[in-house]
PDB file of C-alpha atoms and ligand atoms in Angstrom:
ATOM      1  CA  UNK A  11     186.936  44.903   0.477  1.00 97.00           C
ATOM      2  CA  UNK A  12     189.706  45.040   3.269  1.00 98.00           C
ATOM      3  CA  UNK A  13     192.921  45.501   1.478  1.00 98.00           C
ATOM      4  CA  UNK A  14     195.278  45.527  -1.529  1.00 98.00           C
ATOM      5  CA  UNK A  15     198.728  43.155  -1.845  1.00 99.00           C
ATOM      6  CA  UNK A  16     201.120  44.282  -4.150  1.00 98.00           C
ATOM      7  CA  UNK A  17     204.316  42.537  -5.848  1.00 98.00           C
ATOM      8  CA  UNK A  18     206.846  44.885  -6.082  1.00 98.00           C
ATOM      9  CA  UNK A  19     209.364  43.908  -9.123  1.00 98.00           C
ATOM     10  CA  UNK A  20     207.223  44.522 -12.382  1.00 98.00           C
ATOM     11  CA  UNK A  21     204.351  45.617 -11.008  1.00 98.00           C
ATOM     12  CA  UNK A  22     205.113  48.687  -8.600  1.00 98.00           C
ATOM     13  CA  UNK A  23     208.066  49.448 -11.175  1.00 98.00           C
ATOM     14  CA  UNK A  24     209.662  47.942 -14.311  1.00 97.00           C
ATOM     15  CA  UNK A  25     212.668  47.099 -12.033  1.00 97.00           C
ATOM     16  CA  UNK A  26     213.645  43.401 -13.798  1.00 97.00           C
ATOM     17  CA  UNK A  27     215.812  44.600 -17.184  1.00 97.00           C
ATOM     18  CA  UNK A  28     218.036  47.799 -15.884  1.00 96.00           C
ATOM     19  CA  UNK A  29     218.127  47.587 -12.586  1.00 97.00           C
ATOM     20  CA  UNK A  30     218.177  43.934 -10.937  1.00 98.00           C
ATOM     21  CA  UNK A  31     220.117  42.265 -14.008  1.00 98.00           C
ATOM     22  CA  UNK A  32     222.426  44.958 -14.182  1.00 98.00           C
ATOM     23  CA  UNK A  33     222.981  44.770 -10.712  1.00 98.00           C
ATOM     24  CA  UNK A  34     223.182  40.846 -11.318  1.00 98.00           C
ATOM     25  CA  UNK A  35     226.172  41.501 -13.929  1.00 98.00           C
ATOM     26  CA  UNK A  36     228.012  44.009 -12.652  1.00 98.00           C
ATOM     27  CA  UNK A  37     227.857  41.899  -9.352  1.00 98.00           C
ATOM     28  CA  UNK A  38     229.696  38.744 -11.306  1.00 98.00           C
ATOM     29  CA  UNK A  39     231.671  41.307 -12.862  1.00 98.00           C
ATOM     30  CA  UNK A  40     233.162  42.697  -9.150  1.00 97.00           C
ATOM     31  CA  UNK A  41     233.984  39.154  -8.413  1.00 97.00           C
ATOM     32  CA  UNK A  42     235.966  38.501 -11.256  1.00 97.00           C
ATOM     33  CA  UNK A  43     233.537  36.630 -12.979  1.00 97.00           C
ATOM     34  CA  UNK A  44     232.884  36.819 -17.157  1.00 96.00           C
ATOM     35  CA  UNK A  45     229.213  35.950 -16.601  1.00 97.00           C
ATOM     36  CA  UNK A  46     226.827  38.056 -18.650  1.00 97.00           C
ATOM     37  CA  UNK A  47     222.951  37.887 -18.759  1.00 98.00           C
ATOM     38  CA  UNK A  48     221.700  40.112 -21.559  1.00 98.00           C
ATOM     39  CA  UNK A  49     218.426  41.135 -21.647  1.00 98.00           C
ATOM     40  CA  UNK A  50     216.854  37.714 -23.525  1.00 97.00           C
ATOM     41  CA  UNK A  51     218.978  35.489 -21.211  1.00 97.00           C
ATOM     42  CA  UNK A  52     217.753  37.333 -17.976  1.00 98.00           C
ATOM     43  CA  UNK A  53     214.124  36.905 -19.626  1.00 97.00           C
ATOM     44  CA  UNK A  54     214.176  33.222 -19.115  1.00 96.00           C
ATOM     45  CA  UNK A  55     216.005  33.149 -16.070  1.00 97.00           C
ATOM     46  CA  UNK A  56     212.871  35.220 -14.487  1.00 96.00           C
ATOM     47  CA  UNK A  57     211.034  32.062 -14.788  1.00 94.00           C
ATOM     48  CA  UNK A  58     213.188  31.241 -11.751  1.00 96.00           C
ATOM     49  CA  UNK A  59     211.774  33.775  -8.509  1.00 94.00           C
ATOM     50  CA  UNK A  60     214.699  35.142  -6.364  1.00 95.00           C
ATOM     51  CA  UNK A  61     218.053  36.290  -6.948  1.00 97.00           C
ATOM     52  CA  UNK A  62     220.198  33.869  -4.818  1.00 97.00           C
ATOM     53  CA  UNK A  63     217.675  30.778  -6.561  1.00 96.00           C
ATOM     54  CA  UNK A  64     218.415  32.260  -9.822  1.00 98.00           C
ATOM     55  CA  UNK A  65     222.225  32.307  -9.926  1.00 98.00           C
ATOM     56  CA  UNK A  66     221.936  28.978  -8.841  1.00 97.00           C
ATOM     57  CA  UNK A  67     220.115  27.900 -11.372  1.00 98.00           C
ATOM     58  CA  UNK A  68     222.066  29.380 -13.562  1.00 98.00           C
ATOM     59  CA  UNK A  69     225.332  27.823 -11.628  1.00 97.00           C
ATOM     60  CA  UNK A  70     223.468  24.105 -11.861  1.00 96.00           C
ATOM     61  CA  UNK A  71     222.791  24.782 -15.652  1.00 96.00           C
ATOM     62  CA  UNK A  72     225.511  26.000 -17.407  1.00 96.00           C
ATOM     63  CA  UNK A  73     228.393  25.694 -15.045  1.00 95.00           C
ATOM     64  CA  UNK A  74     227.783  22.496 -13.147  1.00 93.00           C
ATOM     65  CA  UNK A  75     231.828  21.913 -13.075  1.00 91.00           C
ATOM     66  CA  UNK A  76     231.984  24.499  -9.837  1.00 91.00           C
ATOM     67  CA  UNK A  77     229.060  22.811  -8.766  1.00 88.00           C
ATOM     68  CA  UNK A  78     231.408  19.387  -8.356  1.00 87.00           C
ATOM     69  CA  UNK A  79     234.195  21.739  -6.799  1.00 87.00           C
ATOM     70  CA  UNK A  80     232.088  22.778  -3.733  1.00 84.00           C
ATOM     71  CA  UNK A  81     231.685  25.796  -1.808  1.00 92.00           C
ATOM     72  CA  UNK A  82     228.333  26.497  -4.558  1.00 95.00           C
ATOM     73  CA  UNK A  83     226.589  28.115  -1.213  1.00 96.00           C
ATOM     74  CA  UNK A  84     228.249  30.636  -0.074  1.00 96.00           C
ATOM     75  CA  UNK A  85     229.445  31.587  -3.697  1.00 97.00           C
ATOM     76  CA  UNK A  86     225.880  32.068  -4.139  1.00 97.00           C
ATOM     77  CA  UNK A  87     225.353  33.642  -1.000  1.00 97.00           C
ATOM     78  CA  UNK A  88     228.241  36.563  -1.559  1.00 98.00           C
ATOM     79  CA  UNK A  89     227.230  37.265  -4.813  1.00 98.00           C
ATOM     80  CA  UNK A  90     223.730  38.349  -3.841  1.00 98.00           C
ATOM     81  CA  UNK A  91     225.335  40.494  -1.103  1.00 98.00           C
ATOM     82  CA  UNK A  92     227.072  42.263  -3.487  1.00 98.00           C
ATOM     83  CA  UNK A  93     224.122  42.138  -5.773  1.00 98.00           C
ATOM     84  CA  UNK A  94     221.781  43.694  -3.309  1.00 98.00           C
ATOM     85  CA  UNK A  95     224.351  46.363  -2.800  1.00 98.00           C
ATOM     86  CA  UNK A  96     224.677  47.895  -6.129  1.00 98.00           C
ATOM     87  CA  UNK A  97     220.810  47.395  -6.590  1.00 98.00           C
ATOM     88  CA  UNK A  98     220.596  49.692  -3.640  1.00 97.00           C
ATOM     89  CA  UNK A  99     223.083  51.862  -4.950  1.00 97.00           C
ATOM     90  CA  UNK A 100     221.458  52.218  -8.501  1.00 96.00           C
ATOM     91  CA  UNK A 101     218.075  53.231  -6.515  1.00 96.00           C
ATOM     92  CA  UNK A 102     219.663  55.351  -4.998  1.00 94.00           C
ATOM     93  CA  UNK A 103     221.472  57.179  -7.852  1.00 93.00           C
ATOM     94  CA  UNK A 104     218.762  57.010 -10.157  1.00 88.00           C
ATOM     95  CA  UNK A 105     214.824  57.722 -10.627  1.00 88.00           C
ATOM     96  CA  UNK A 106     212.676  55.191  -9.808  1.00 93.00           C
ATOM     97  CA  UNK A 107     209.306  55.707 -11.711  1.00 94.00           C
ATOM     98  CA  UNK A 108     206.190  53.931 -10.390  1.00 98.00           C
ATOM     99  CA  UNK A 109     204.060  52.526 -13.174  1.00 98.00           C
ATOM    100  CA  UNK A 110     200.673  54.089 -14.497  1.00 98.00           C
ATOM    101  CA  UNK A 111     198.487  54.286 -12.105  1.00 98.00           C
ATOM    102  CA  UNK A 112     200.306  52.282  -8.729  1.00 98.00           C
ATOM    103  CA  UNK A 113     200.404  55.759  -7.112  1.00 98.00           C
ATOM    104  CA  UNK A 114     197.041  56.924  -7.624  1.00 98.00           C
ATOM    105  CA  UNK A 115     195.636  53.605  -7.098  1.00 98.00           C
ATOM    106  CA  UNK A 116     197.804  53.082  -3.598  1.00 98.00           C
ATOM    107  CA  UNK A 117     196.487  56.982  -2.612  1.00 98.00           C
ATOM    108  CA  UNK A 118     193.053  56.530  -3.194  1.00 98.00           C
ATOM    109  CA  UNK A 119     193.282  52.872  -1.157  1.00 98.00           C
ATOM    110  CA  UNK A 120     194.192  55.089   1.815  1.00 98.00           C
ATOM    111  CA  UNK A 121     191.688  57.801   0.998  1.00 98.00           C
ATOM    112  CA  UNK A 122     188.897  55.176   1.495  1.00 98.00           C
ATOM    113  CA  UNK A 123     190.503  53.344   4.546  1.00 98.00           C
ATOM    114  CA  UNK A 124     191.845  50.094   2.887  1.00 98.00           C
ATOM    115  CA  UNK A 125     194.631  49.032   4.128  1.00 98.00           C
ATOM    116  CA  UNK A 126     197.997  48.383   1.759  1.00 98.00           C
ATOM    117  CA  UNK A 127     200.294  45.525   1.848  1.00 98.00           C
ATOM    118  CA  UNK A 128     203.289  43.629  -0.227  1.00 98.00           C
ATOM    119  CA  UNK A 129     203.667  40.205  -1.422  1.00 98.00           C
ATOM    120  CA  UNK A 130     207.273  39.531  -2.912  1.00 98.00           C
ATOM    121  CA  UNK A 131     210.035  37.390  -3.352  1.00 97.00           C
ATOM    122  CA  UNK A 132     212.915  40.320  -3.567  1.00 96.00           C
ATOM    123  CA  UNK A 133     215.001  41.160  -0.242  1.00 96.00           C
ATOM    124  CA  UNK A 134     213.157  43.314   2.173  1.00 97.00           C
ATOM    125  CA  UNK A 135     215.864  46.314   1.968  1.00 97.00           C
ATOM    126  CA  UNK A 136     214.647  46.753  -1.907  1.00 98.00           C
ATOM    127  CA  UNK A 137     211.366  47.050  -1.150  1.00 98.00           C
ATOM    128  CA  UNK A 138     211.532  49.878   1.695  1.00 97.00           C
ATOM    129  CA  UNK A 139     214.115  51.489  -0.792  1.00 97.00           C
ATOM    130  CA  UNK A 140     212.280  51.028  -3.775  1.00 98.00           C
ATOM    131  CA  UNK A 141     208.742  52.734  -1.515  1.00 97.00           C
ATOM    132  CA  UNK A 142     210.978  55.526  -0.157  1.00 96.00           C
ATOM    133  CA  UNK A 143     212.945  56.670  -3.515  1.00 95.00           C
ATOM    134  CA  UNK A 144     209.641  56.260  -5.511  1.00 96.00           C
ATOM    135  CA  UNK A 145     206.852  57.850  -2.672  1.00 96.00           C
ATOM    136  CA  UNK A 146     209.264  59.305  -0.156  1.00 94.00           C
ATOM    137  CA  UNK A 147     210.872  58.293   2.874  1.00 92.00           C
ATOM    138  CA  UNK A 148     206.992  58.095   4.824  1.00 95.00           C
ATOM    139  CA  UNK A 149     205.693  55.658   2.273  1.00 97.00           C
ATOM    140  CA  UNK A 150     207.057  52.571   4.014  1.00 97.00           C
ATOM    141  CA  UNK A 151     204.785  53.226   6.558  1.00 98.00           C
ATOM    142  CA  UNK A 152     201.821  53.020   4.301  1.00 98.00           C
ATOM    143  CA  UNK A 153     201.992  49.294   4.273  1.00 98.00           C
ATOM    144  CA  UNK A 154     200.335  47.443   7.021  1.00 98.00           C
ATOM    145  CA  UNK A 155     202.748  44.081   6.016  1.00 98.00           C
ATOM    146  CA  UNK A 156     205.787  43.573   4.110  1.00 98.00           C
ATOM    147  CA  UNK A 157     206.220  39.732   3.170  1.00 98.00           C
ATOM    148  CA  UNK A 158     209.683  39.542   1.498  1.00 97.00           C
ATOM    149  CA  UNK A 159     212.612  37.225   0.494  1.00 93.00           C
ATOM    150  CA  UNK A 160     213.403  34.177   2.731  1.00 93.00           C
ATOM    151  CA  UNK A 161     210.764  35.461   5.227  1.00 95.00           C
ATOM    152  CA  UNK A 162     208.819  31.885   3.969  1.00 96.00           C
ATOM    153  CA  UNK A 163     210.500  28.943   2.344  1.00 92.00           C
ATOM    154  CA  UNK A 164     209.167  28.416  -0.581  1.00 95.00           C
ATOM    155  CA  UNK A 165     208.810  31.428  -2.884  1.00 95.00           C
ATOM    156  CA  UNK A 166     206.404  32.152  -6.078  1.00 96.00           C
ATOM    157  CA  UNK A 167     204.918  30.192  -7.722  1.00 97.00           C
ATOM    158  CA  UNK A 168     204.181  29.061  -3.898  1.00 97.00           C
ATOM    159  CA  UNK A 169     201.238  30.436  -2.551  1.00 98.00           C
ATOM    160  CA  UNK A 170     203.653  30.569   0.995  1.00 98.00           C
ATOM    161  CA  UNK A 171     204.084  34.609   0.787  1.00 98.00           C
ATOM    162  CA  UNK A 172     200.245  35.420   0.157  1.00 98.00           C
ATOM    163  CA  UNK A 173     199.441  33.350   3.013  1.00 98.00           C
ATOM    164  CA  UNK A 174     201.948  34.604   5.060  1.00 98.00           C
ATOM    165  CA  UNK A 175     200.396  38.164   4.159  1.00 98.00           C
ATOM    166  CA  UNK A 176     197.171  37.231   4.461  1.00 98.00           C
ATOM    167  CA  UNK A 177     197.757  35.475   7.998  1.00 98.00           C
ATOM    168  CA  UNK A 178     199.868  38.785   9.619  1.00 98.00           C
ATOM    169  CA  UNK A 179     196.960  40.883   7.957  1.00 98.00           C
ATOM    170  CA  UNK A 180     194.492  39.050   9.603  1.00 98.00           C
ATOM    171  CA  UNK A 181     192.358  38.746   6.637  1.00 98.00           C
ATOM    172  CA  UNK A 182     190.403  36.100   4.331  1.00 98.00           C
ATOM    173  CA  UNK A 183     191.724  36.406   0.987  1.00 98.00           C
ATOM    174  CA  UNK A 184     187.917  37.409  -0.130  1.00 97.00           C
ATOM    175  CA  UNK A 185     188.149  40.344   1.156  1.00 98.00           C
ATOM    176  CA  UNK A 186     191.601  41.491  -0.689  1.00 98.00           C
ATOM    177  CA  UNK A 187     192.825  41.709  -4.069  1.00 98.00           C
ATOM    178  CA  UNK A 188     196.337  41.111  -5.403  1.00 98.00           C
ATOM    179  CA  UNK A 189     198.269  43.104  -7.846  1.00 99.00           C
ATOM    180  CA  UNK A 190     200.742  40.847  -9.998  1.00 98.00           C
ATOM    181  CA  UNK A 191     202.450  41.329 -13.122  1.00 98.00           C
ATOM    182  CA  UNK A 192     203.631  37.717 -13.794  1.00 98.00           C
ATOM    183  CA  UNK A 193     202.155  33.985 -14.166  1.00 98.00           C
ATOM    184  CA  UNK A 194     204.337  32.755 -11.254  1.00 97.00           C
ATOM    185  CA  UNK A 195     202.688  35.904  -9.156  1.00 98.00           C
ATOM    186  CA  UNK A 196     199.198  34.767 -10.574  1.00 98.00           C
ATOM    187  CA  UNK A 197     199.611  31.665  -9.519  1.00 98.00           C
ATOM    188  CA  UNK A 198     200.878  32.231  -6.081  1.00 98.00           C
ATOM    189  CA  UNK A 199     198.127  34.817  -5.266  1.00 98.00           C
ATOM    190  CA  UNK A 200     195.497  32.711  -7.200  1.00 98.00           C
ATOM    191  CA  UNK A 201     196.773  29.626  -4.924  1.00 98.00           C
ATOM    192  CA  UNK A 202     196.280  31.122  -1.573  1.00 98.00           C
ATOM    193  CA  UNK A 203     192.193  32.674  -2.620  1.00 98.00           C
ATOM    194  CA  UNK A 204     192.986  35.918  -4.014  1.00 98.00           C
ATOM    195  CA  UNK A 205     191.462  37.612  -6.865  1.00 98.00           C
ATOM    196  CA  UNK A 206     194.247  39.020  -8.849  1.00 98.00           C
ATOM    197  CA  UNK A 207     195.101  41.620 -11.429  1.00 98.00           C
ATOM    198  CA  UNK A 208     197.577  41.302 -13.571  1.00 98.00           C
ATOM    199  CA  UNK A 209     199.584  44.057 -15.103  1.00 98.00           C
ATOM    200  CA  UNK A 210     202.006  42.247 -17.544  1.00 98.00           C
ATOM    201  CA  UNK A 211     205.422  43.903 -18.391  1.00 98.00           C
ATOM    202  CA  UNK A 212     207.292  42.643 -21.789  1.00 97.00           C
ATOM    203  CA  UNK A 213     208.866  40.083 -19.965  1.00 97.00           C
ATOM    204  CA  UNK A 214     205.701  38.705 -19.124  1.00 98.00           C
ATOM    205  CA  UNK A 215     203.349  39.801 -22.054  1.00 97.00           C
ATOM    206  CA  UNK A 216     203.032  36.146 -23.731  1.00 97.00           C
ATOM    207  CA  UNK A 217     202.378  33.878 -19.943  1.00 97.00           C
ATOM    208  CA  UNK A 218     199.348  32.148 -19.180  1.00 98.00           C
ATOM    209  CA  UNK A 219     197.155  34.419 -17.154  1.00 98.00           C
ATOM    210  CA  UNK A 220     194.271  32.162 -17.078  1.00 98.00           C
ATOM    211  CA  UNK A 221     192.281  32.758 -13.522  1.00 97.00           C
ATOM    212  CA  UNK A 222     193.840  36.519 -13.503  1.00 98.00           C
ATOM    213  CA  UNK A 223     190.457  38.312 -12.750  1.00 98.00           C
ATOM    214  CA  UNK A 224     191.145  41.424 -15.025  1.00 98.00           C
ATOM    215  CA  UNK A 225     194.818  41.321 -17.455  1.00 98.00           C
ATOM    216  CA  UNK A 226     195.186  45.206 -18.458  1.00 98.00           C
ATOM    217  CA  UNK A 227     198.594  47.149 -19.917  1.00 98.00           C
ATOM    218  CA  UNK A 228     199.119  48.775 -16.506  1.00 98.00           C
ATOM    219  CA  UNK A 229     196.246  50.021 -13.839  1.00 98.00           C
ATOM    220  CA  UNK A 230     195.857  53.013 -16.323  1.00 98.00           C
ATOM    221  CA  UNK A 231     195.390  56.972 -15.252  1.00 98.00           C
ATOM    222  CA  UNK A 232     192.382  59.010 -16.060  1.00 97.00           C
ATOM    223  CA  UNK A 233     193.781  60.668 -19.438  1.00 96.00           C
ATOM    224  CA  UNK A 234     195.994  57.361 -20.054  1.00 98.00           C
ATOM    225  CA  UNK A 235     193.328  54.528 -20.162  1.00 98.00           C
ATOM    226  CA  UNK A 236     194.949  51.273 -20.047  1.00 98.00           C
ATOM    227  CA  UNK A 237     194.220  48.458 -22.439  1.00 98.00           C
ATOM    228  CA  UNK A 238     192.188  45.326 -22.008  1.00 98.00           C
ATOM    229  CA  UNK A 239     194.183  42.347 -22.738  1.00 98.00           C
ATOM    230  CA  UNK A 240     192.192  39.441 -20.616  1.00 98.00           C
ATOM    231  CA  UNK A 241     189.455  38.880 -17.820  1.00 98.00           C
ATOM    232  CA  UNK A 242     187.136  41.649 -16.830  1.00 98.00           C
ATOM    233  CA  UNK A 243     187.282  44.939 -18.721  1.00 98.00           C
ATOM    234  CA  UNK A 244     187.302  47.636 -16.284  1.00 97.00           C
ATOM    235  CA  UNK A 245     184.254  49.807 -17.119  1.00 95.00           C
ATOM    236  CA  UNK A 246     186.260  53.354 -17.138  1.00 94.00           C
ATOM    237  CA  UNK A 247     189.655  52.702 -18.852  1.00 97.00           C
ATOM    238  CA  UNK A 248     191.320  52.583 -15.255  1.00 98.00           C
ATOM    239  CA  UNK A 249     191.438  50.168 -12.258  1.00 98.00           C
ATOM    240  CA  UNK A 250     190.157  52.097  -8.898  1.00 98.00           C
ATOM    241  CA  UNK A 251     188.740  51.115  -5.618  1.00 98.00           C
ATOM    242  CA  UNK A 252     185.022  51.785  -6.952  1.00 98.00           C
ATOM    243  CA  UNK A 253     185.997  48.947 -10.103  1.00 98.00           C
ATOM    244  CA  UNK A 254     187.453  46.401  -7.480  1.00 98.00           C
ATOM    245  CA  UNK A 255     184.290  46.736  -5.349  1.00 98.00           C
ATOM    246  CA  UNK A 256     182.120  46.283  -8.364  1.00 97.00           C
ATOM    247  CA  UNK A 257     184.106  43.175  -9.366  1.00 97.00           C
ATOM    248  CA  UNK A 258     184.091  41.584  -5.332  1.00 95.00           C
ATOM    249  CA  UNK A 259     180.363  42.225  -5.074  1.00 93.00           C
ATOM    250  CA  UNK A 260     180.024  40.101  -8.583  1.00 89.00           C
TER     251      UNK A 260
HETATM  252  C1  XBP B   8     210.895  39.219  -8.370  1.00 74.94           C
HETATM  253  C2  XBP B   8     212.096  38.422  -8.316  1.00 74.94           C
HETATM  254  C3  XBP B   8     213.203  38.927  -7.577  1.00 74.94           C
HETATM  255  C4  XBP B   8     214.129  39.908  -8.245  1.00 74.94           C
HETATM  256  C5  XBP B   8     215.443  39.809  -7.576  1.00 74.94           C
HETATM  257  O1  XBP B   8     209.757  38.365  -8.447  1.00 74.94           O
HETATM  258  O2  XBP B   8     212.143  37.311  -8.786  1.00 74.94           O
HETATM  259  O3  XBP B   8     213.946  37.801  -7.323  1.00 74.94           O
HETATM  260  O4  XBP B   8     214.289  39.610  -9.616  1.00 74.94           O
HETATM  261  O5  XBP B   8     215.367  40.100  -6.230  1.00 74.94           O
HETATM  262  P1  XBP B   8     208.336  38.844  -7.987  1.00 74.94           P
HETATM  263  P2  XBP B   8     216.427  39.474  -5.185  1.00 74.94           P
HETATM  264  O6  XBP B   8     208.095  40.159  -8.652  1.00 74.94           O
HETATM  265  O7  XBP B   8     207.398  37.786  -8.520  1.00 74.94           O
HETATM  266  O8  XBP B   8     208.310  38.917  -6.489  1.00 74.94           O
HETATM  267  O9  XBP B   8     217.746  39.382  -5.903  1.00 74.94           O
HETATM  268  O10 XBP B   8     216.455  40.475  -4.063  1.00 74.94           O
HETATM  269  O11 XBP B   8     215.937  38.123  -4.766  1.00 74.94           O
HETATM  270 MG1   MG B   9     206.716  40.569 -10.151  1.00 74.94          MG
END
């Protein structure tokens, strides 16, 4: 085993509900727009990966009239500006908590020489802010690749970012495994080799995680065991470098 590949938005942190769709409203909000996604509206608009791809799907879906006015681009375009802003902002103000287990999991990685890396569809300035508010300002460094946002084409459910990863890492997939906590993640990682671990949040409890090579609550801590929901069952309540080697040599 070479290295670990980590989505950021659910599975570092439990960033979707109060931080990016706040940002997302209060973003609509600065522009003068009455557009509101509560919490079970923003839950099916995740199906769609990316912020700028999301606001035009919600543009092409329920307000197709400004799509017939023109100019749906660049709206598009300054609203995730402003969006990324006050997501930065709200990082910065607040406390970012990692989930169970990311920071023991990503320390022990380096203890034993693997090297780190992040898959992700979110802009790249939310990532190194997200790393740096959460780990401190080093942490960024930690990562031997950052695949974010437009850096490929096609985001997830495309397999484009792993590969991308995969290809600046230097590495065959075999000898990584991917961290994901949605089915669109699965099946990116899944579609460019990886075995993948999937830590669900409740926006992604009920998807399809067939092919996910161990589903668990989170990656657990030694007096917090996480729960089995699919796949392998890791063997000590937690997922750590000694369970991932077991489960690569398999
Ligand atoms: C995360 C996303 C991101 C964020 C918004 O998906 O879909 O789009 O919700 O980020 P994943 P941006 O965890 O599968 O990478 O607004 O910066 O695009
Ligand atoms: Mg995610």
């Amino acid at each position: 085993m070479q290295a670990l590949i980590f989505d950021v938005d659910g599975t570092l942190a439990d960033t979707e509900r109060d931080l990016h769709r706040v940002a997302f409203n209060r973003a609509f909000r600065s522009a003068g727009l009455d557009w509101c996604w509560d919490v079970s509206t923003y839950g099916l608009l995740l199906k769609v990966a990316g912020g700028k791809e999301r606001i035009r799907h919600y543009i092409d879906t329920i307000h197709p009239e400004l799509v017939a006015r023109g100019g749906v681009d660049r709206l598009v375009r300054e609203l995730h500006v402003r969006k990324t802003d006050i997501y930065l902002s709200l990082l910065r103000d607040g406390e970012i908590r990692l989930r169970p287990g990311v920071e023991r999991l990503l320390r022990e990685a380096r203890r034993c020489g693997l090297r780190l890396a992040i898959a992700t569809t979110t802009t790249p300035e939310n990532v190194t802010s997200l790393l740096a508010s959460a780990l401190g300002d080093g942490a960024v460094q930690w990562f031997d690749v950052i695949g974010a946002g437009d850096i490929v084409a096609t985001k997830k459910p495309s397999p484009d970012i792993y590969r991308y990863v995969l290809d600046r890492l230097d590495l065959p997939a075999a000898s990584c495994f991917a961290f994901e906590d949605s089915a669109n993640g699965l099946r990116a990682a899944a579609g460019a080799g990886l075995r993948t671990i999937v830590t669900p949040t409740a926006y992604t409890l009920d998807e399809d995680f067939t092919g996910a090579c161990s589903v668990v609550s989170d990656l657990g801590e030694p007096h917090a065991h996480c729960e089995h929901l699919g796949g392998h069952a890791p063997g000590r309540g937690l997922i750590d470098i000694a369970q991932l080697e077991a489960w690569q040599a398999a």
